[in-house]
Structure formats: structure tokens, C-alpha cells
PDB file of C-alpha atoms in Angstrom:
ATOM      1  CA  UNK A 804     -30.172 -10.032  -8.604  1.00 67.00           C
ATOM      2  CA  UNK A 805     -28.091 -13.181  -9.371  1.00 87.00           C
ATOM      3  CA  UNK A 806     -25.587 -12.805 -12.240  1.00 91.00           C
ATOM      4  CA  UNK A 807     -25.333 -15.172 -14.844  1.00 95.00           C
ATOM      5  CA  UNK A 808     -21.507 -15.352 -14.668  1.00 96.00           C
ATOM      6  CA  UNK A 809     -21.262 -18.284 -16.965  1.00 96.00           C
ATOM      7  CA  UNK A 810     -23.737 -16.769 -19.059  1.00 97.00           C
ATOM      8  CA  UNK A 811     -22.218 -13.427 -19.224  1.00 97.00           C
ATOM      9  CA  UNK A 812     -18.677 -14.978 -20.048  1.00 97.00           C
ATOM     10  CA  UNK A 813     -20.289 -16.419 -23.023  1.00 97.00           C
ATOM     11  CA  UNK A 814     -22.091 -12.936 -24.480  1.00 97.00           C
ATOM     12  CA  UNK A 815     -18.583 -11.321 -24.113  1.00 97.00           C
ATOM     13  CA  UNK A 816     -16.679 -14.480 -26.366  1.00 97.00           C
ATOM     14  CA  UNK A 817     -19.290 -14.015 -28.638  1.00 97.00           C
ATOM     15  CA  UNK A 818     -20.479  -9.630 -28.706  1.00 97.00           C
ATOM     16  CA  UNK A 819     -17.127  -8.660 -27.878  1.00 96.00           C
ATOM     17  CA  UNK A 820     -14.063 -10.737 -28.504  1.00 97.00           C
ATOM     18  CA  UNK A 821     -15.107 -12.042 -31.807  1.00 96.00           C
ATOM     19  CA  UNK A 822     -16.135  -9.018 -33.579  1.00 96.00           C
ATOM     20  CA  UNK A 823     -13.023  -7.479 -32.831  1.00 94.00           C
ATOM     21  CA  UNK A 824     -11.274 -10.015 -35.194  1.00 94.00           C
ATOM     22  CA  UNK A 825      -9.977 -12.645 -32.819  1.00 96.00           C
ATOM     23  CA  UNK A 826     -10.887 -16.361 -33.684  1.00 96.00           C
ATOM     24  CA  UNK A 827      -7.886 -17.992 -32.286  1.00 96.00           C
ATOM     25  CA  UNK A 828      -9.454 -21.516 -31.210  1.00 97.00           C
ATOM     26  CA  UNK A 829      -7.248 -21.882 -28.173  1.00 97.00           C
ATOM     27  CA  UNK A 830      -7.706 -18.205 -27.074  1.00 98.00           C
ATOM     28  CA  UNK A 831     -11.466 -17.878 -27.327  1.00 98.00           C
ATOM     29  CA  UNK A 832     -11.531 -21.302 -25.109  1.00 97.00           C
ATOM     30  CA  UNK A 833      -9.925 -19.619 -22.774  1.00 98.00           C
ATOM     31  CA  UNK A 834     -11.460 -17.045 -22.459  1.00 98.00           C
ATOM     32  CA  UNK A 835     -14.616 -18.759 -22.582  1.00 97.00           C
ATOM     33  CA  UNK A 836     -13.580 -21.037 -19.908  1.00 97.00           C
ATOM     34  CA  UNK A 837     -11.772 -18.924 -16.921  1.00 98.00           C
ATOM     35  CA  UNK A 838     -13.495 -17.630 -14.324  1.00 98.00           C
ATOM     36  CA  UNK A 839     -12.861 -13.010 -15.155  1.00 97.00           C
ATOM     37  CA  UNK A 840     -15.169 -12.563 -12.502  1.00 97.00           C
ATOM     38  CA  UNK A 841     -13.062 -13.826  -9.883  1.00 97.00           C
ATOM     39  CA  UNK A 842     -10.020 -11.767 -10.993  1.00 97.00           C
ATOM     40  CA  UNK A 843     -12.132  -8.469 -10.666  1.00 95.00           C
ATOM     41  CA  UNK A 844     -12.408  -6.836  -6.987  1.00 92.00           C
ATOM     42  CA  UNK A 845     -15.838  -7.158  -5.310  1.00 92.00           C
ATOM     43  CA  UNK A 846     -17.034  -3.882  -6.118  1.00 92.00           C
ATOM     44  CA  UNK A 847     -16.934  -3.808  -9.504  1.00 94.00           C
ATOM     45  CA  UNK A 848     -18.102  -7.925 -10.063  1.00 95.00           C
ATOM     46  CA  UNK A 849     -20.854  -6.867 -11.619  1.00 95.00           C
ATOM     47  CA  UNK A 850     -19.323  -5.478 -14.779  1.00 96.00           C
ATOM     48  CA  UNK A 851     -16.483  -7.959 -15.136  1.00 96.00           C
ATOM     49  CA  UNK A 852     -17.882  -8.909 -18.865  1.00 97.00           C
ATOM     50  CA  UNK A 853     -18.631  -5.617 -19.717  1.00 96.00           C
ATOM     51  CA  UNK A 854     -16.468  -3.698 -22.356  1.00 95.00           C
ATOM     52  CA  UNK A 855     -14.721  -1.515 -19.447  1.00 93.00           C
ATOM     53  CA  UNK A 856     -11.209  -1.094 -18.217  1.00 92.00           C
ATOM     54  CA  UNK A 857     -12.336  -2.161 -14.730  1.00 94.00           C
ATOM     55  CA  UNK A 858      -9.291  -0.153 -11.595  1.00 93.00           C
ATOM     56  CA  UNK A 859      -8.073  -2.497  -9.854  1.00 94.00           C
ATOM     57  CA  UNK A 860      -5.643  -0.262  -7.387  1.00 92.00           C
ATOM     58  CA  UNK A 861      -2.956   2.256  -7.436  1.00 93.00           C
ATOM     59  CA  UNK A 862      -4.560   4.298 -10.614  1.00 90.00           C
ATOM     60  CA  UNK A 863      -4.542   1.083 -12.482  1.00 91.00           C
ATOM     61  CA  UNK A 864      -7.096  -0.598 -14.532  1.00 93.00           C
ATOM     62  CA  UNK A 865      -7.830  -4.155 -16.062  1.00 94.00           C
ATOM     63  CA  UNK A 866      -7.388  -4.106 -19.833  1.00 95.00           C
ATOM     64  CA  UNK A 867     -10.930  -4.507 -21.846  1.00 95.00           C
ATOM     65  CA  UNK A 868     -11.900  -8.157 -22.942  1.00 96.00           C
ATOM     66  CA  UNK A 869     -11.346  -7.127 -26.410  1.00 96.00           C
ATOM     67  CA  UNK A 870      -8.046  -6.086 -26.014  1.00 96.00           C
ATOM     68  CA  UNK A 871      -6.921  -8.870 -23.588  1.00 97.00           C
ATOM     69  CA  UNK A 872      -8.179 -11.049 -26.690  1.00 97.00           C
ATOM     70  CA  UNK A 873      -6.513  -9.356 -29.110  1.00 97.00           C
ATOM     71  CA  UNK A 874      -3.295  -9.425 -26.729  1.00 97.00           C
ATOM     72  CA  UNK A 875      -3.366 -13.452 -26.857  1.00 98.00           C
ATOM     73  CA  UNK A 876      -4.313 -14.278 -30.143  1.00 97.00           C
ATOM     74  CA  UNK A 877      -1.563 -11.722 -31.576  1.00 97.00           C
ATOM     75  CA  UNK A 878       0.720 -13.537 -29.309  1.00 97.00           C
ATOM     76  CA  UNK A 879      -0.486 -16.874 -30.593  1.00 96.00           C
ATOM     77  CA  UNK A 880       1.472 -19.093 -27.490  1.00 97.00           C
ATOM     78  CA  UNK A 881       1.425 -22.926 -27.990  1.00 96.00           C
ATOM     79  CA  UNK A 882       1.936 -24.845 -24.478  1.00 96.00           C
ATOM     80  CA  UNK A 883       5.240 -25.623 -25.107  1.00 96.00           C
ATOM     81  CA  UNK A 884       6.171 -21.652 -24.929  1.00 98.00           C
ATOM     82  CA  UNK A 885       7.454 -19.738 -22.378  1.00 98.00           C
ATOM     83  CA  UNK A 886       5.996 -16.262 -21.181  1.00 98.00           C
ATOM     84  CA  UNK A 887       7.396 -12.954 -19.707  1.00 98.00           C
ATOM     85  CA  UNK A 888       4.684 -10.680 -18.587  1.00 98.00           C
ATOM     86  CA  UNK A 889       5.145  -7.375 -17.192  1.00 96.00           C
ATOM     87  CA  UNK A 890       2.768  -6.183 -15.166  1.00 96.00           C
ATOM     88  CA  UNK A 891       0.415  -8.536 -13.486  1.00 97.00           C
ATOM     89  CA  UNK A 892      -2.670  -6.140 -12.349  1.00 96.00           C
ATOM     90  CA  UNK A 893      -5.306  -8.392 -11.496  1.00 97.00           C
ATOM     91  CA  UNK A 894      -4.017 -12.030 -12.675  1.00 98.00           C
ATOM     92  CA  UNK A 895      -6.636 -12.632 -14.963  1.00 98.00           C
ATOM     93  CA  UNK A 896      -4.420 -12.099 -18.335  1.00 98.00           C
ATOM     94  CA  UNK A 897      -1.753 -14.120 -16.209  1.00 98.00           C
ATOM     95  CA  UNK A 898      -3.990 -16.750 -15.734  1.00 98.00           C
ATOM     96  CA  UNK A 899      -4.767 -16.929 -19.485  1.00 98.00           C
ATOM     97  CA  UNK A 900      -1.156 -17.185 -20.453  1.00 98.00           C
ATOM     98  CA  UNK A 901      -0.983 -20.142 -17.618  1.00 98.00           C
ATOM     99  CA  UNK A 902      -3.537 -21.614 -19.758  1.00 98.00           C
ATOM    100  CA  UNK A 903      -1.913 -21.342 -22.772  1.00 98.00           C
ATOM    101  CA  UNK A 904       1.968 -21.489 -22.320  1.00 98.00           C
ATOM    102  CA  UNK A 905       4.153 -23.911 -20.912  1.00 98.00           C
ATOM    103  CA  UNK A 906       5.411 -21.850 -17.954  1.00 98.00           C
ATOM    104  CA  UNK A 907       5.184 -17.702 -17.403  1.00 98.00           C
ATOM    105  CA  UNK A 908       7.299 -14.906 -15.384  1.00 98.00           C
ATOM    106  CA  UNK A 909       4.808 -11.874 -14.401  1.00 98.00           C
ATOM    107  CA  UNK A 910       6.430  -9.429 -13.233  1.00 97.00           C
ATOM    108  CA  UNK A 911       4.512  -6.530 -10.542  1.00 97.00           C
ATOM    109  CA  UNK A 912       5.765  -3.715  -8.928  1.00 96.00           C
ATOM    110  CA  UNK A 913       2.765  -3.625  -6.292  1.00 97.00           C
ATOM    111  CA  UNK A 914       3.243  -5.835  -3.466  1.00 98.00           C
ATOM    112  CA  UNK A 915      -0.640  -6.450  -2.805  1.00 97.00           C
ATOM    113  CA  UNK A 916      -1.809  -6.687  -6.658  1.00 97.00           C
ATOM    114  CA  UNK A 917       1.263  -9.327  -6.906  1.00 98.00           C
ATOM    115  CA  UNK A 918       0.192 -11.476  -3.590  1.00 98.00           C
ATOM    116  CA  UNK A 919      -3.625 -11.122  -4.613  1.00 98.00           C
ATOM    117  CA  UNK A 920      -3.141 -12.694  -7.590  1.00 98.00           C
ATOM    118  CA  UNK A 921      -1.331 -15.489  -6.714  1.00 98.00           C
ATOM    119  CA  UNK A 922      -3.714 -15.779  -4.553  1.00 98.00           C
ATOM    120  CA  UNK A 923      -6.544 -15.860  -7.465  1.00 98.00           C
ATOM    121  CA  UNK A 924      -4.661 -17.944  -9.746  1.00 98.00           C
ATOM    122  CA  UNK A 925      -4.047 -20.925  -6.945  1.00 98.00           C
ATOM    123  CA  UNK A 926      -7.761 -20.761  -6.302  1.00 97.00           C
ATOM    124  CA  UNK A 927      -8.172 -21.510 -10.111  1.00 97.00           C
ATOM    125  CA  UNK A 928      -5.642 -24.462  -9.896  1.00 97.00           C
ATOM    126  CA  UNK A 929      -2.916 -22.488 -12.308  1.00 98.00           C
ATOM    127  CA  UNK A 930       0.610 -23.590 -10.707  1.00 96.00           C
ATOM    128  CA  UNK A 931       2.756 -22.752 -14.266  1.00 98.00           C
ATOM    129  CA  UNK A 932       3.109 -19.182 -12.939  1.00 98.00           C
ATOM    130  CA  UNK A 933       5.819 -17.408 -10.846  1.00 98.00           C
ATOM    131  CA  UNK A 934       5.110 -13.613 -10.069  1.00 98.00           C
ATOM    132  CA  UNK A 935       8.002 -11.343  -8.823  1.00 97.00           C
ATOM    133  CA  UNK A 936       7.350  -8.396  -6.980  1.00 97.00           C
ATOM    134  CA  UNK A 937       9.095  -6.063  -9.216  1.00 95.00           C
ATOM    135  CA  UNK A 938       9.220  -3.663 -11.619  1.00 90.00           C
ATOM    136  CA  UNK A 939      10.928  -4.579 -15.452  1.00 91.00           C
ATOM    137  CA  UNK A 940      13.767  -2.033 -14.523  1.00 90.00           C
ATOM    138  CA  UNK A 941      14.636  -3.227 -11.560  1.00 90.00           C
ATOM    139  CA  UNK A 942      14.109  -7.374 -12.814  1.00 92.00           C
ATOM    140  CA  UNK A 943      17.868  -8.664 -14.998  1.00 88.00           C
ATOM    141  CA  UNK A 944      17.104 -11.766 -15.611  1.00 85.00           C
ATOM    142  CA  UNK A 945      19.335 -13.794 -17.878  1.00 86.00           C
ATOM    143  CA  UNK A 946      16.337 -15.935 -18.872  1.00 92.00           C
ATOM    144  CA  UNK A 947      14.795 -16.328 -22.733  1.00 95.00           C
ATOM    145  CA  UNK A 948      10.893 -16.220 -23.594  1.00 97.00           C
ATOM    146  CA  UNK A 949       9.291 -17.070 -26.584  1.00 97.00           C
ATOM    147  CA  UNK A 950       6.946 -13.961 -25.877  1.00 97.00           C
ATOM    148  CA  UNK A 951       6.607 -11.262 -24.034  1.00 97.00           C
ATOM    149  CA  UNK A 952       3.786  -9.110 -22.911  1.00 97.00           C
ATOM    150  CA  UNK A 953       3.553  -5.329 -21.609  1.00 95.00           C
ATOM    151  CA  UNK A 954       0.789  -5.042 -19.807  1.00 92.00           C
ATOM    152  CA  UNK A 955       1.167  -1.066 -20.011  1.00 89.00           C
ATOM    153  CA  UNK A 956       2.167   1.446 -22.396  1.00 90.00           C
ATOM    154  CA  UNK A 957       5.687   2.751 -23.138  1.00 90.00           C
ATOM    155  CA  UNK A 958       6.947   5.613 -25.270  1.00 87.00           C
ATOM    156  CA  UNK A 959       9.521   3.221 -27.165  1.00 85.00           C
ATOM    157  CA  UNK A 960       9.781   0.114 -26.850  1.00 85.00           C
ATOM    158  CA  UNK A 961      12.769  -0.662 -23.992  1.00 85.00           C
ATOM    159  CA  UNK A 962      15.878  -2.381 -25.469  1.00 84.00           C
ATOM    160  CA  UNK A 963      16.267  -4.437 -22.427  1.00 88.00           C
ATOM    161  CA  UNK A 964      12.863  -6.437 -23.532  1.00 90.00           C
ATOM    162  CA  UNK A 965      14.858  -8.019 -26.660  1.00 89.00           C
ATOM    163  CA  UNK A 966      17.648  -9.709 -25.084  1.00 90.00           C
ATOM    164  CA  UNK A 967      14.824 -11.780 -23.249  1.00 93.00           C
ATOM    165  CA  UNK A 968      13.495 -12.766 -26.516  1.00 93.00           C
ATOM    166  CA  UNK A 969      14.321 -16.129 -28.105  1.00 92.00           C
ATOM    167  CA  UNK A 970      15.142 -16.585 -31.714  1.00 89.00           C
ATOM    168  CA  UNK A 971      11.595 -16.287 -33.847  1.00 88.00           C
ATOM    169  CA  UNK A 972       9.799 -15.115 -30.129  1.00 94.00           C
ATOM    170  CA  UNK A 973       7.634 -11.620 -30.252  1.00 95.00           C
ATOM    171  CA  UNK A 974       6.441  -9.345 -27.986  1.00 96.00           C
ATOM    172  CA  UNK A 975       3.057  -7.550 -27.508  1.00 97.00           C
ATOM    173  CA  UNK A 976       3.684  -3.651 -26.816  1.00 95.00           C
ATOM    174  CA  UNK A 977       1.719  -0.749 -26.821  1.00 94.00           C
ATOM    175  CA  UNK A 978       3.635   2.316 -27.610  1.00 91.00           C
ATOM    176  CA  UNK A 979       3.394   5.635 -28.598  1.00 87.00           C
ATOM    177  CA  UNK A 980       1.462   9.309 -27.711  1.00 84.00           C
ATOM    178  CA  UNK A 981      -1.840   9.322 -26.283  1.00 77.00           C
ATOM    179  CA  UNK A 982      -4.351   9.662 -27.859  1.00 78.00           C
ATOM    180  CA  UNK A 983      -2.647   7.756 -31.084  1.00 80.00           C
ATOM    181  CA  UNK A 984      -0.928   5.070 -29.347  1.00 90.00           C
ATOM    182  CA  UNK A 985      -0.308   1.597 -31.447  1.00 93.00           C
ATOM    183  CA  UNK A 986      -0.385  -1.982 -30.141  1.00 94.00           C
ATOM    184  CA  UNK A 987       2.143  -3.753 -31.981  1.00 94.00           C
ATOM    185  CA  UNK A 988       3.993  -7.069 -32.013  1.00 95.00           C
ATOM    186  CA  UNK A 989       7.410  -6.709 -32.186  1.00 93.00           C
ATOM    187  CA  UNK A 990       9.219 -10.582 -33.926  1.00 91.00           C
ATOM    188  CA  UNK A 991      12.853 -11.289 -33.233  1.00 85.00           C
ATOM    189  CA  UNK A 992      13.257 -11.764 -37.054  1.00 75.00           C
ATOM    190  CA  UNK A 993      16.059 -15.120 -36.281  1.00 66.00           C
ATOM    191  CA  UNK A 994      17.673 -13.516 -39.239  1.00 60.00           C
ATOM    192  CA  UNK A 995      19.963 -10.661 -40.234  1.00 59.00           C
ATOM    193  CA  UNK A 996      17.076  -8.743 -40.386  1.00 61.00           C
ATOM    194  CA  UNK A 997      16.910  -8.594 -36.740  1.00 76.00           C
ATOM    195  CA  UNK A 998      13.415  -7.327 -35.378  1.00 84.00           C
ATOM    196  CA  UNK A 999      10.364  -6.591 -37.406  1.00 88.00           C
ATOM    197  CA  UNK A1000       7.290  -4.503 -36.681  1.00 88.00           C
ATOM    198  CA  UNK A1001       4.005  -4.938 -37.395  1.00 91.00           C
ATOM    199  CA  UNK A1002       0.925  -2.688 -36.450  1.00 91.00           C
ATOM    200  CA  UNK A1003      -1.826  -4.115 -34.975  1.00 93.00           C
ATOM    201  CA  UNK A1004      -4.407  -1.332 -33.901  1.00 92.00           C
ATOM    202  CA  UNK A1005      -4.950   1.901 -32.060  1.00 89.00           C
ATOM    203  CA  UNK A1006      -5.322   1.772 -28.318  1.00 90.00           C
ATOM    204  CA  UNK A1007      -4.509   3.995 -25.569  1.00 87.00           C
ATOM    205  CA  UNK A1008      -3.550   2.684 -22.238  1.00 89.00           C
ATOM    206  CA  UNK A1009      -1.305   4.255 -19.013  1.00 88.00           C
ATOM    207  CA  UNK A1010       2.361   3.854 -19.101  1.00 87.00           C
ATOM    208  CA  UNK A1011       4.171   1.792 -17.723  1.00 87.00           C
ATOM    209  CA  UNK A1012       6.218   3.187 -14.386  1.00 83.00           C
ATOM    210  CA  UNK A1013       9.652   4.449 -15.917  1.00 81.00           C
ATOM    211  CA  UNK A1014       8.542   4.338 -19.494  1.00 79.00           C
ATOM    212  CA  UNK A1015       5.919   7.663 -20.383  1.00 74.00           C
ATOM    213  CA  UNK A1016       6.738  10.172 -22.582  1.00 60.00           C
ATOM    214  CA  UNK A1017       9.589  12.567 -21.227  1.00 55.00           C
ATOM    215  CA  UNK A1018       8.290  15.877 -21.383  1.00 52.00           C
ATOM    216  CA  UNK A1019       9.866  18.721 -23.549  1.00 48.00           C
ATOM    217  CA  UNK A1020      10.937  22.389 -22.446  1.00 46.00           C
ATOM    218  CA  UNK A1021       9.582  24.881 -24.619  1.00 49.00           C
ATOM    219  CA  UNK A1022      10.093  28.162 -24.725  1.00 45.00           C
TER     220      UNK A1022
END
């Protein structure tokens, strides 16, 4: 049977992304408009519009559409912004933030996700974007970003992420306890006030390498 794909991109914008609250012009053409099949190994091409975490190697998994909406429009990048990603997974939310910002920093700890999605986002013509293969301990750059997203959860939110933020930037972060974990934007206030926290909704997603929950002894 031959998929729809253009079809199919459309019934997710309009089933999934927009019931969950996001009607950010900019993101929802986007998202309308890029290709999430072809960020989505073979295998699973099928379901690439379907409300699933999709793996995509190493015990990792593609965010839902929903979420990867929610992720942008929270974000709310104008294309004269800059972008830090960590963790690139499969491109696709890499290539969205090419399509939105002025120029984005992904940074991936897996040498094959990393190449294979350069390789995906010069097949779709997005040249804004430089991946490192990396993880964000191991990355000290001295660089500022008007956002910043973390592609995976953490258990706080790490203090080295804030001295890449610019004055007024924000960053997207999951954090938390499974199965109670909160996705929240986190503003550099460009005040006295500092940073400021808002709660966005519930989610649960793996953590990031370096950042899960330390376990406690107990007797």
C-alpha cells in the first residue's frame, strides 16, 4: 500500500498538534511542511505521523508530534535567534529549529545518529545547522543562545545550560521523577530576578546520559 505521506503530515497538524494547544503560525507551517517521514528509519516509515515515540537507536526514541510541537511553540524562535540543542536523535526536531532560527548547535553523543542526520538534513536543503558529536558534559562552549532545547530528561536542570543563555533567552527542559516528570521553560529573567519557571505539562521521557536521578541507599 502507498502512503499518503503528504496526506498523513496534514491529519497529524490538524488531529494531533492542534488539539494539544499549539497554534503557533510559524510552528504548525513547519511542521506541516517538512518531510518527518524521512527523518524516521525505514522500518518504522509507516508510523512516522502516528502519535508514537518512534526508537531510533541506542534505547532511544523520537519524541511524539505533539510534544515536538509543543517543544517549538513554547520556545517561540524568530529567524533571527540562535539555537542550542542537545541531543539530536533523528534530525527531524533539528531540522525544525533550522527552519525556524537563524543558526542552531545540536549537540549528539552517538557518532552514527549525529552523521545520519546531517545526512537527512542536507538532503532537505537545511545548511543553518552544525552538529557536534558530543555529549553536553563533555561540550564548553563559550557561545550564547537565545534558546535552548533538551532533547531528554534530567533530574534538575544542569547549571552549565544558563551561562549559554542570552539575556531574555529560555530553555525547554523536561525534568523531574518518572512517572510525574514536568516540561518546563526555564527564561533568563534579564533582571535581578534572574531565572523564572514556568510549568508547561506532564511528560515522561529517558534521561539524558549523566543527568537521571541518583539513586538513594536505604536501609
Amino acid at each position: 500500500m502507498t502512503i499518503d505521506y503528504a496526506k498523513a503530515r496534514e491529519t497529524m497538524v490538524e488531529q494531533q498538534v492542534r488539539p494539544w494547544e499549539v497554534f503557533e503560525p510559524r510552528v504548525l507551517e513547519t511542521l506541516a511542511r517538512l518531510p518527518r517521514e524521512r527523518f524516521v528509519v525505514e522500518a518504522h516509515r509507516a508510523l512516522a505521523y502516528s502519535d508514537l515515540a518512534l526508537p531510533i537507536g541506542h534505547g532511544e526514541s523520537m519524541m511524539k508530534p505533539v510534544i515536538e510541537g509543543r517543544v517549538l511553540q513554547a520556545l517561540s524562535i524568530t529567524a533571527g535567534e540562535d539555537v542550542l540543542e542537545i541531543g539530536t536523535g533523528s534530525g527531524y526536531l533539528t531540522a525544525c529549529f533550522g527552519s525556524l532560527a537563524r543558526d542552531v548547535v545540536s549537540l549528539e553523543r552517538h557518532a552514527d545518529l549525529a552523521q545520519t542526520a546531517r545526512d537527512r538534513l542536507q538532503e532537505q536543503g537545511i545548511g543553518n545547522v552544525r552538529i557536534d558529536t558530543i555529549d553536553l558534559f563533555g561540550w564548553d562552549g563559550e557561545r550564547r543562545f537565545d534558546a535552548i532545547c533538551v532533547g531528554a530528561a534530567v533530574a534538575t536542570v544542569p547549571s552549565r545550560l544558563l551561562k549559554w543563555l542570552r539575556p531574555g533567552g529560555r530553555i525547554f527542559v523536561v525534568h523531574g521523577k518518572a512517572p510525574a516528570m514536568q516540561a518546563a521553560l526555564v527564561r533568563h529573567a534579564d533582571s535581578a530576578a534572574g531565572f523564572q519557571v514556568q510549568s508547561l505539562f506532564e511528560t515522561e521521557l529517558t534521561y539524558l546520559a549523566g543527568a537521571a536521578l541518583v539513586p538513594q541507599f536505604q536501609l
